[in-house]
Amino acid sequence: MTGDFDLGKGYKLDFHGITVSDDAYLVDYGITEADRLDSTVQITKVQRDTYFSGELTGLHSLREGESNTTQPAALSDVVLHYRFVPSLVGGDGDVEVQSHSLYRPSDVSADTNLDGIADGRDMVRLSVKGNWRRNWTFANGMQLSGGLDGEADFYRIGQDAIYAGHPSRATGTGGLALRWPWVKANAKGSVQVIEPVVQIVSAPNPDTTIPNEDSSLVEFDESNLFGLDRFPGADAFEGGTRMNMGLHYLRTAPAGWTVGATAGRVLRQTDLSQFSGPSGLSGTASDWLVSGSLDRPGDLGLLSRVLLDDDLKLTKAEILFHLTRPKVNVVGGYRAIQADTTERRSEDVRELVLDSTYDV
């Protein structure tokens, strides 16, 4: 069941719902291979400088051996985001107020199923966030980028023998990045850009008094090599002082082809043991990140990335591609990922995926 409505004054209502009386029904009849079903009701309003969203989600697991009493069965999220230009310091600013809650049907406050989470843990969080970004460009082409992030979080945690209570915290992160793009163009219209980047980031030491529900899966790739915080959610933040360094390359051709590459790593002042070894971010020096891409819009795309330790031993590897022709579409990829108990992956993963369609 799905639906969407225009409520007027810029508000939109969207919902979708799915339920089954037989857990094997969807797979047996080839409807979907989803093993966790979500039903959602959402109201949104989007304007030039503001965004509002209110969402209620129900979850039901079909996975064998996974109990719906110890998994979050209901979640709610309300977000109000405002963007502005600070008149005194310039640049771009954002302020966000967010509330998040999750509910588990179990009333057991201990971790009896050994998944690292109290069976009945319920949580409510209210967060107030603010950030600021600004760039300065010098006469020689160098660019200095500054960023500040601040956040205050207030929690109510129930049915957890270890974390229950009303913890709160305030954090702040600051960073400066210096980049120097070198550009070369030829008579045929191709343009090449080489850009070395060095960034210094500092934040308080991590807080261990709050359980990590929404940031247990951490990726290290070219999109967050120069991020102020690599944790995807709000329950954990990246602490300590560190230097992110890397090199970007991009070549564009008049025919539409683009070729890109990125290499870099993270150096830390102190190892705060925030990340697992297989994440590629542990220790005082991260693994080397190397990525490359080849793209022609609407035709061909190739993306690859690897994480290598100092001995050039592979930590993670990923290759994705798509090929589009008038009648044929092919997508696929290969992934190799080390086992990681913090991500509940007890064995190494080697996965090859291929999918294609033909228009008859």
CSV table of N, CA and C in Angstrom, one decimal, residues 138-263:
chain,number,residue,atom,x,y,z
A,138,PHE,N,43.1,32.5,-2.6
A,138,PHE,CA,44.2,33.4,-2.7
A,138,PHE,C,44.6,33.6,-4.1
A,139,ALA,N,45.5,34.6,-4.3
A,139,ALA,CA,45.8,35.0,-5.7
A,139,ALA,C,46.6,33.9,-6.5
A,140,ASN,N,47.3,33.0,-5.8
A,140,ASN,CA,48.0,32.0,-6.5
A,140,ASN,C,47.1,30.7,-6.7
A,141,GLY,N,45.8,30.8,-6.4
A,141,GLY,CA,44.9,29.7,-6.6
A,141,GLY,C,44.7,28.8,-5.4
A,142,MET,N,45.5,29.0,-4.4
A,142,MET,CA,45.2,28.1,-3.2
A,142,MET,C,43.9,28.5,-2.5
A,143,GLN,N,43.3,27.5,-1.9
A,143,GLN,CA,42.0,27.7,-1.2
A,143,GLN,C,42.1,27.2,0.2
A,144,LEU,N,41.7,28.1,1.2
A,144,LEU,CA,41.6,27.7,2.6
A,144,LEU,C,40.2,27.5,2.9
A,145,SER,N,39.8,26.4,3.5
A,145,SER,CA,38.5,26.1,3.9
A,145,SER,C,38.4,25.9,5.4
A,146,GLY,N,37.4,26.6,6.1
A,146,GLY,CA,37.3,26.5,7.5
A,146,GLY,C,35.9,25.9,7.8
A,147,GLY,N,35.8,25.1,8.9
A,147,GLY,CA,34.5,24.5,9.3
A,147,GLY,C,34.4,24.4,10.7
A,148,LEU,N,33.2,24.6,11.3
A,148,LEU,CA,32.9,24.4,12.7
A,148,LEU,C,31.6,23.7,12.8
A,149,ASP,N,31.6,22.6,13.7
A,149,ASP,CA,30.4,21.9,14.0
A,149,ASP,C,30.2,21.9,15.5
A,150,GLY,N,28.9,22.1,15.9
A,150,GLY,CA,28.6,22.1,17.3
A,150,GLY,C,27.3,21.3,17.5
A,151,GLU,N,27.2,20.6,18.6
A,151,GLU,CA,26.0,19.8,18.8
A,151,GLU,C,25.7,19.5,20.3
A,152,ALA,N,24.5,19.6,20.7
A,152,ALA,CA,24.0,19.2,22.0
A,152,ALA,C,23.0,18.2,21.9
A,153,ASP,N,23.2,17.1,22.7
A,153,ASP,CA,22.3,15.9,22.7
A,153,ASP,C,21.7,15.6,24.1
A,154,PHE,N,20.4,15.4,24.1
A,154,PHE,CA,19.8,15.0,25.4
A,154,PHE,C,19.0,13.7,25.2
A,155,TYR,N,19.3,12.7,26.1
A,155,TYR,CA,18.8,11.4,25.9
A,155,TYR,C,17.9,11.0,27.1
A,156,ARG,N,16.9,10.1,26.8
A,156,ARG,CA,16.2,9.4,27.8
A,156,ARG,C,16.3,7.9,27.4
A,157,ILE,N,16.9,7.1,28.2
A,157,ILE,CA,17.2,5.7,27.9
A,157,ILE,C,16.5,4.8,28.9
A,158,GLY,N,15.7,3.9,28.5
A,158,GLY,CA,15.0,3.0,29.4
A,158,GLY,C,15.2,1.5,29.1
A,159,GLN,N,15.0,0.7,30.1
A,159,GLN,CA,15.1,-0.8,30.0
A,159,GLN,C,16.5,-1.2,29.5
A,160,ASP,N,17.5,-0.6,30.1
A,160,ASP,CA,18.9,-0.9,29.8
A,160,ASP,C,19.7,-0.9,31.2
A,161,ALA,N,20.1,-2.0,31.6
A,161,ALA,CA,20.8,-2.1,33.0
A,161,ALA,C,22.1,-1.3,33.0
A,162,ILE,N,22.7,-1.0,31.9
A,162,ILE,CA,24.0,-0.3,31.9
A,162,ILE,C,23.8,1.2,31.6
A,163,TYR,N,23.0,1.5,30.6
A,163,TYR,CA,22.9,2.9,30.1
A,163,TYR,C,21.6,3.7,30.5
A,164,ALA,N,20.7,3.0,31.2
A,164,ALA,CA,19.5,3.7,31.6
A,164,ALA,C,19.7,5.0,32.3
A,165,GLY,N,18.9,6.0,32.0
A,165,GLY,CA,19.0,7.3,32.6
A,165,GLY,C,18.7,8.4,31.6
A,166,HIS,N,19.2,9.6,32.0
A,166,HIS,CA,19.0,10.8,31.2
A,166,HIS,C,20.4,11.5,30.8
A,167,PRO,N,21.3,10.8,30.1
A,167,PRO,CA,22.6,11.4,29.8
A,167,PRO,C,22.4,12.5,28.8
A,168,SER,N,23.4,13.4,28.8
A,168,SER,CA,23.5,14.5,27.8
A,168,SER,C,24.9,14.9,27.6
A,169,ARG,N,25.2,15.6,26.5
A,169,ARG,CA,26.5,16.0,26.1
A,169,ARG,C,26.5,17.1,25.2
A,170,ALA,N,27.6,17.8,25.1
A,170,ALA,CA,27.8,18.9,24.1
A,170,ALA,C,29.2,18.7,23.5
A,171,THR,N,29.3,18.8,22.2
A,171,THR,CA,30.5,18.6,21.5
A,171,THR,C,30.7,19.7,20.5
A,172,GLY,N,32.0,19.8,20.1
A,172,GLY,CA,32.3,20.8,19.0
A,172,GLY,C,33.5,20.3,18.2
A,173,THR,N,33.5,20.5,17.0
A,173,THR,CA,34.6,20.1,16.1
A,173,THR,C,35.0,21.2,15.1
A,174,GLY,N,36.3,21.4,15.0
A,174,GLY,CA,36.8,22.4,14.1
A,174,GLY,C,37.8,21.9,13.1
A,175,GLY,N,37.8,22.5,11.9
A,175,GLY,CA,38.8,22.0,10.9
A,175,GLY,C,39.2,23.1,9.9
A,176,LEU,N,40.4,23.0,9.5
A,176,LEU,CA,41.0,23.9,8.4
A,176,LEU,C,41.6,23.0,7.3
A,177,ALA,N,41.3,23.3,6.1
A,177,ALA,CA,41.8,22.5,5.0
A,177,ALA,C,42.4,23.5,4.0
A,178,LEU,N,43.6,23.1,3.5
A,178,LEU,CA,44.3,23.9,2.5
A,178,LEU,C,44.4,23.0,1.2
A,179,ARG,N,43.9,23.5,0.1
A,179,ARG,CA,44.0,22.8,-1.2
A,179,ARG,C,44.5,23.7,-2.3
A,180,TRP,N,45.2,23.1,-3.2
A,180,TRP,CA,45.8,23.9,-4.3
A,180,TRP,C,45.6,23.2,-5.6
A,181,PRO,N,44.5,23.5,-6.3
A,181,PRO,CA,44.2,22.9,-7.6
A,181,PRO,C,45.1,23.4,-8.7
A,182,TRP,N,45.7,22.5,-9.4
A,182,TRP,CA,46.5,22.8,-10.6
A,182,TRP,C,45.6,22.3,-11.9
A,183,VAL,N,45.4,23.3,-12.8
A,183,VAL,CA,44.5,23.0,-13.9
A,183,VAL,C,45.3,23.2,-15.2
A,184,LYS,N,45.0,22.2,-16.1
A,184,LYS,CA,45.7,22.3,-17.4
A,184,LYS,C,44.6,21.9,-18.5
A,185,ALA,N,44.5,22.8,-19.5
A,185,ALA,CA,43.5,22.6,-20.6
A,185,ALA,C,44.3,22.5,-21.9
A,186,ASN,N,43.9,21.7,-22.8
A,186,ASN,CA,44.5,21.6,-24.2
A,186,ASN,C,43.6,22.2,-25.2
A,187,ALA,N,44.1,22.3,-26.4
A,187,ALA,CA,43.4,22.9,-27.5
A,187,ALA,C,42.1,22.1,-27.9
A,188,LYS,N,42.1,20.8,-27.6
A,188,LYS,CA,40.9,20.0,-28.0
A,188,LYS,C,39.8,20.1,-27.0
A,189,GLY,N,40.0,20.8,-25.9
A,189,GLY,CA,38.9,21.0,-24.9
A,189,GLY,C,39.0,20.2,-23.7
A,190,SER,N,40.0,19.2,-23.6
A,190,SER,CA,40.1,18.4,-22.4
A,190,SER,C,40.7,19.3,-21.3
A,191,VAL,N,40.2,19.0,-20.1
A,191,VAL,CA,40.7,19.7,-18.9
A,191,VAL,C,41.2,18.7,-17.8
A,192,GLN,N,42.4,18.9,-17.3
A,192,GLN,CA,42.9,18.1,-16.2
A,192,GLN,C,43.1,18.9,-14.9
A,193,VAL,N,42.7,18.3,-13.8
A,193,VAL,CA,42.9,19.0,-12.5
A,193,VAL,C,43.5,18.1,-11.5
A,194,ILE,N,44.7,18.5,-10.9
A,194,ILE,CA,45.3,17.8,-9.9
A,194,ILE,C,45.2,18.7,-8.6
A,195,GLU,N,44.8,18.1,-7.5
A,195,GLU,CA,44.5,18.9,-6.3
A,195,GLU,C,45.0,18.2,-5.1
A,196,PRO,N,46.2,18.6,-4.5
A,196,PRO,CA,46.6,18.1,-3.2
A,196,PRO,C,45.8,18.8,-2.1
A,197,VAL,N,45.5,18.1,-1.0
A,197,VAL,CA,44.7,18.6,0.1
A,197,VAL,C,45.3,18.2,1.4
A,198,VAL,N,45.4,19.1,2.3
A,198,VAL,CA,45.8,18.8,3.7
A,198,VAL,C,44.8,19.4,4.6
A,199,GLN,N,44.3,18.7,5.6
A,199,GLN,CA,43.3,19.2,6.5
A,199,GLN,C,43.6,18.8,8.0
A,200,ILE,N,43.5,19.7,8.9
A,200,ILE,CA,43.6,19.5,10.3
A,200,ILE,C,42.3,19.6,11.0
A,201,VAL,N,41.9,18.6,11.8
A,201,VAL,CA,40.6,18.6,12.4
A,201,VAL,C,40.9,18.2,13.9
A,202,SER,N,40.1,18.9,14.8
A,202,SER,CA,40.3,18.7,16.2
A,202,SER,C,38.9,18.6,16.9
A,203,ALA,N,38.7,17.7,17.8
A,203,ALA,CA,37.4,17.5,18.5
A,203,ALA,C,37.8,16.9,19.9
A,204,PRO,N,36.8,17.0,20.9
A,204,PRO,CA,37.0,16.4,22.2
A,204,PRO,C,37.2,14.9,22.1
A,205,ASN,N,37.7,14.3,23.1
A,205,ASN,CA,37.8,12.8,23.1
A,205,ASN,C,36.3,12.2,23.1
A,206,PRO,N,36.2,11.0,22.6
A,206,PRO,CA,34.8,10.4,22.4
A,206,PRO,C,34.2,10.2,23.8
A,207,ASP,N,32.9,10.2,23.8
A,207,ASP,CA,32.0,10.0,25.0
A,207,ASP,C,31.5,8.6,25.0
A,208,THR,N,31.8,7.8,26.0
A,208,THR,CA,31.4,6.4,26.1
A,208,THR,C,30.2,6.2,27.0
A,209,THR,N,29.6,7.3,27.5
A,209,THR,CA,28.5,7.1,28.4
A,209,THR,C,27.1,7.0,27.7
A,210,ILE,N,27.2,7.0,26.4
A,210,ILE,CA,25.9,6.9,25.6
A,210,ILE,C,26.1,5.7,24.6
A,211,PRO,N,25.1,4.8,24.6
A,211,PRO,CA,25.2,3.7,23.7
A,211,PRO,C,25.1,4.1,22.2
A,212,ASN,N,25.8,3.4,21.4
A,212,ASN,CA,25.9,3.7,19.9
A,212,ASN,C,24.8,2.9,19.2
A,213,GLU,N,23.7,3.4,18.9
A,213,GLU,CA,22.6,2.7,18.1
A,213,GLU,C,22.7,3.0,16.6
A,214,ASP,N,23.0,4.2,16.2
A,214,ASP,CA,22.9,4.6,14.8
A,214,ASP,C,24.2,4.8,14.1
A,215,SER,N,25.3,4.5,14.7
A,215,SER,CA,26.6,4.7,14.0
A,215,SER,C,27.5,3.6,14.0
A,216,SER,N,27.0,2.4,14.1
A,216,SER,CA,27.8,1.2,14.2
A,216,SER,C,28.5,0.8,12.9
A,217,LEU,N,27.9,1.2,11.7
A,217,LEU,CA,28.5,0.9,10.4
A,217,LEU,C,29.2,2.1,9.9
A,218,VAL,N,30.5,2.1,9.8
A,218,VAL,CA,31.3,3.2,9.4
A,218,VAL,C,32.0,2.9,8.1
A,219,GLU,N,31.9,3.8,7.1
A,219,GLU,CA,32.6,3.6,5.8
A,219,GLU,C,33.7,4.6,5.7
A,220,PHE,N,34.8,4.3,5.1
A,220,PHE,CA,35.9,5.1,4.8
A,220,PHE,C,36.1,5.1,3.3
A,221,ASP,N,35.8,6.2,2.6
A,221,ASP,CA,35.9,6.3,1.2
A,221,ASP,C,36.2,7.7,0.8
A,222,GLU,N,36.2,8.0,-0.5
A,222,GLU,CA,36.6,9.3,-1.0
A,222,GLU,C,35.6,10.4,-0.7
A,223,SER,N,34.4,10.0,-0.3
A,223,SER,CA,33.4,11.0,0.0
A,223,SER,C,33.6,11.6,1.4
A,224,ASN,N,34.2,10.9,2.3
A,224,ASN,CA,34.4,11.4,3.7
A,224,ASN,C,35.9,11.5,4.1
A,225,LEU,N,36.8,11.4,3.1
A,225,LEU,CA,38.2,11.5,3.4
A,225,LEU,C,38.5,12.8,4.1
A,226,PHE,N,37.8,13.9,3.8
A,226,PHE,CA,38.0,15.2,4.4
A,226,PHE,C,36.8,15.6,5.2
A,227,GLY,N,36.1,14.7,5.8
A,227,GLY,CA,34.9,15.0,6.6
A,227,GLY,C,35.4,15.3,8.0
A,228,LEU,N,34.6,16.2,8.7
A,228,LEU,CA,34.9,16.5,10.1
A,228,LEU,C,34.5,15.3,11.0
A,229,ASP,N,33.6,14.5,10.6
A,229,ASP,CA,33.1,13.4,11.4
A,229,ASP,C,32.7,12.2,10.5
A,230,ARG,N,33.2,11.0,10.6
A,230,ARG,CA,32.9,9.9,9.7
A,230,ARG,C,31.8,9.0,10.3
A,231,PHE,N,31.4,9.3,11.5
A,231,PHE,CA,30.2,8.5,12.0
A,231,PHE,C,29.0,9.0,11.3
A,232,PRO,N,28.1,8.1,10.8
A,232,PRO,CA,27.0,8.5,10.0
A,232,PRO,C,25.8,9.0,10.8
A,233,GLY,N,25.7,8.7,12.1
A,233,GLY,CA,24.6,9.1,13.0
A,233,GLY,C,25.0,10.1,14.0
A,234,ALA,N,24.2,10.2,15.1
A,234,ALA,CA,24.4,11.2,16.2
A,234,ALA,C,24.9,10.5,17.5
A,235,ASP,N,24.8,9.2,17.6
A,235,ASP,CA,25.1,8.6,18.9
A,235,ASP,C,26.6,8.6,19.2
A,236,ALA,N,27.4,8.6,18.1
A,236,ALA,CA,28.9,8.6,18.2
A,236,ALA,C,29.5,9.8,17.4
A,237,PHE,N,30.6,10.3,17.8
A,237,PHE,CA,31.3,11.3,17.0
A,237,PHE,C,32.8,11.0,17.1
A,238,GLU,N,33.5,11.5,16.0
A,238,GLU,CA,34.9,11.2,15.9
A,238,GLU,C,35.7,12.2,16.7
A,239,GLY,N,36.4,11.7,17.7
A,239,GLY,CA,37.1,12.6,18.6
A,239,GLY,C,38.6,12.7,18.3
A,240,GLY,N,39.3,13.6,19.0
A,240,GLY,CA,40.7,13.7,18.8
A,240,GLY,C,41.2,14.6,17.8
A,241,THR,N,42.5,14.8,17.7
A,241,THR,CA,43.1,15.6,16.7
A,241,THR,C,43.7,14.8,15.6
A,242,ARG,N,43.5,15.1,14.3
A,242,ARG,CA,43.9,14.3,13.2
A,242,ARG,C,44.3,15.2,12.0
A,243,MET,N,45.0,14.6,11.1
A,243,MET,CA,45.4,15.2,9.8
A,243,MET,C,44.9,14.3,8.7
A,244,ASN,N,44.0,14.9,7.9
A,244,ASN,CA,43.6,14.2,6.7
A,244,ASN,C,44.3,14.7,5.5
A,245,MET,N,44.9,13.8,4.7
A,245,MET,CA,45.7,14.3,3.6
A,245,MET,C,45.4,13.4,2.4
A,246,GLY,N,45.4,14.0,1.2
A,246,GLY,CA,45.1,13.3,0.0
A,246,GLY,C,45.4,14.0,-1.3
A,247,LEU,N,45.2,13.4,-2.4
A,247,LEU,CA,45.4,13.9,-3.7
A,247,LEU,C,44.3,13.5,-4.6
A,248,HIS,N,43.7,14.5,-5.3
A,248,HIS,CA,42.6,14.3,-6.2
A,248,HIS,C,43.1,14.5,-7.7
A,249,TYR,N,42.6,13.7,-8.6
A,249,TYR,CA,42.8,13.9,-10.0
A,249,TYR,C,41.5,13.8,-10.8
A,250,LEU,N,41.3,14.7,-11.7
A,250,LEU,CA,40.1,14.6,-12.6
A,250,LEU,C,40.4,15.1,-14.0
A,251,ARG,N,40.0,14.3,-15.0
A,251,ARG,CA,40.1,14.7,-16.4
A,251,ARG,C,38.7,14.7,-17.0
A,252,THR,N,38.3,15.7,-17.7
A,252,THR,CA,37.1,15.8,-18.4
A,252,THR,C,37.4,16.0,-19.9
A,253,ALA,N,36.6,15.4,-20.7
A,253,ALA,CA,36.7,15.5,-22.2
A,253,ALA,C,35.5,16.1,-22.8
A,254,PRO,N,35.6,16.7,-23.9
A,254,PRO,CA,34.4,17.3,-24.6
A,254,PRO,C,33.3,16.3,-24.9
A,255,ALA,N,33.7,15.0,-25.2
A,255,ALA,CA,32.8,14.0,-25.5
A,255,ALA,C,31.9,13.6,-24.3
A,256,GLY,N,32.3,14.0,-23.1
A,256,GLY,CA,31.5,13.7,-22.0
A,256,GLY,C,32.2,12.7,-21.0
A,257,TRP,N,33.3,12.2,-21.4
A,257,TRP,CA,34.0,11.3,-20.5
A,257,TRP,C,34.7,12.0,-19.4
A,258,THR,N,34.6,11.4,-18.2
A,258,THR,CA,35.4,11.9,-17.0
A,258,THR,C,36.2,10.7,-16.4
A,259,VAL,N,37.4,11.0,-16.0
A,259,VAL,CA,38.2,10.1,-15.3
A,259,VAL,C,38.7,10.7,-14.0
A,260,GLY,N,38.5,10.0,-12.9
A,260,GLY,CA,38.9,10.6,-11.6
A,260,GLY,C,39.6,9.6,-10.8
A,261,ALA,N,40.5,10.1,-9.9
A,261,ALA,CA,41.2,9.2,-8.9
A,261,ALA,C,41.4,10.0,-7.6
A,262,THR,N,41.5,9.3,-6.5
A,262,THR,CA,41.8,9.9,-5.2
A,262,THR,C,42.6,8.9,-4.4
A,263,ALA,N,43.6,9.4,-3.7
A,263,ALA,CA,44.4,8.7,-2.8
A,263,ALA,C,44.7,9.5,-1.5
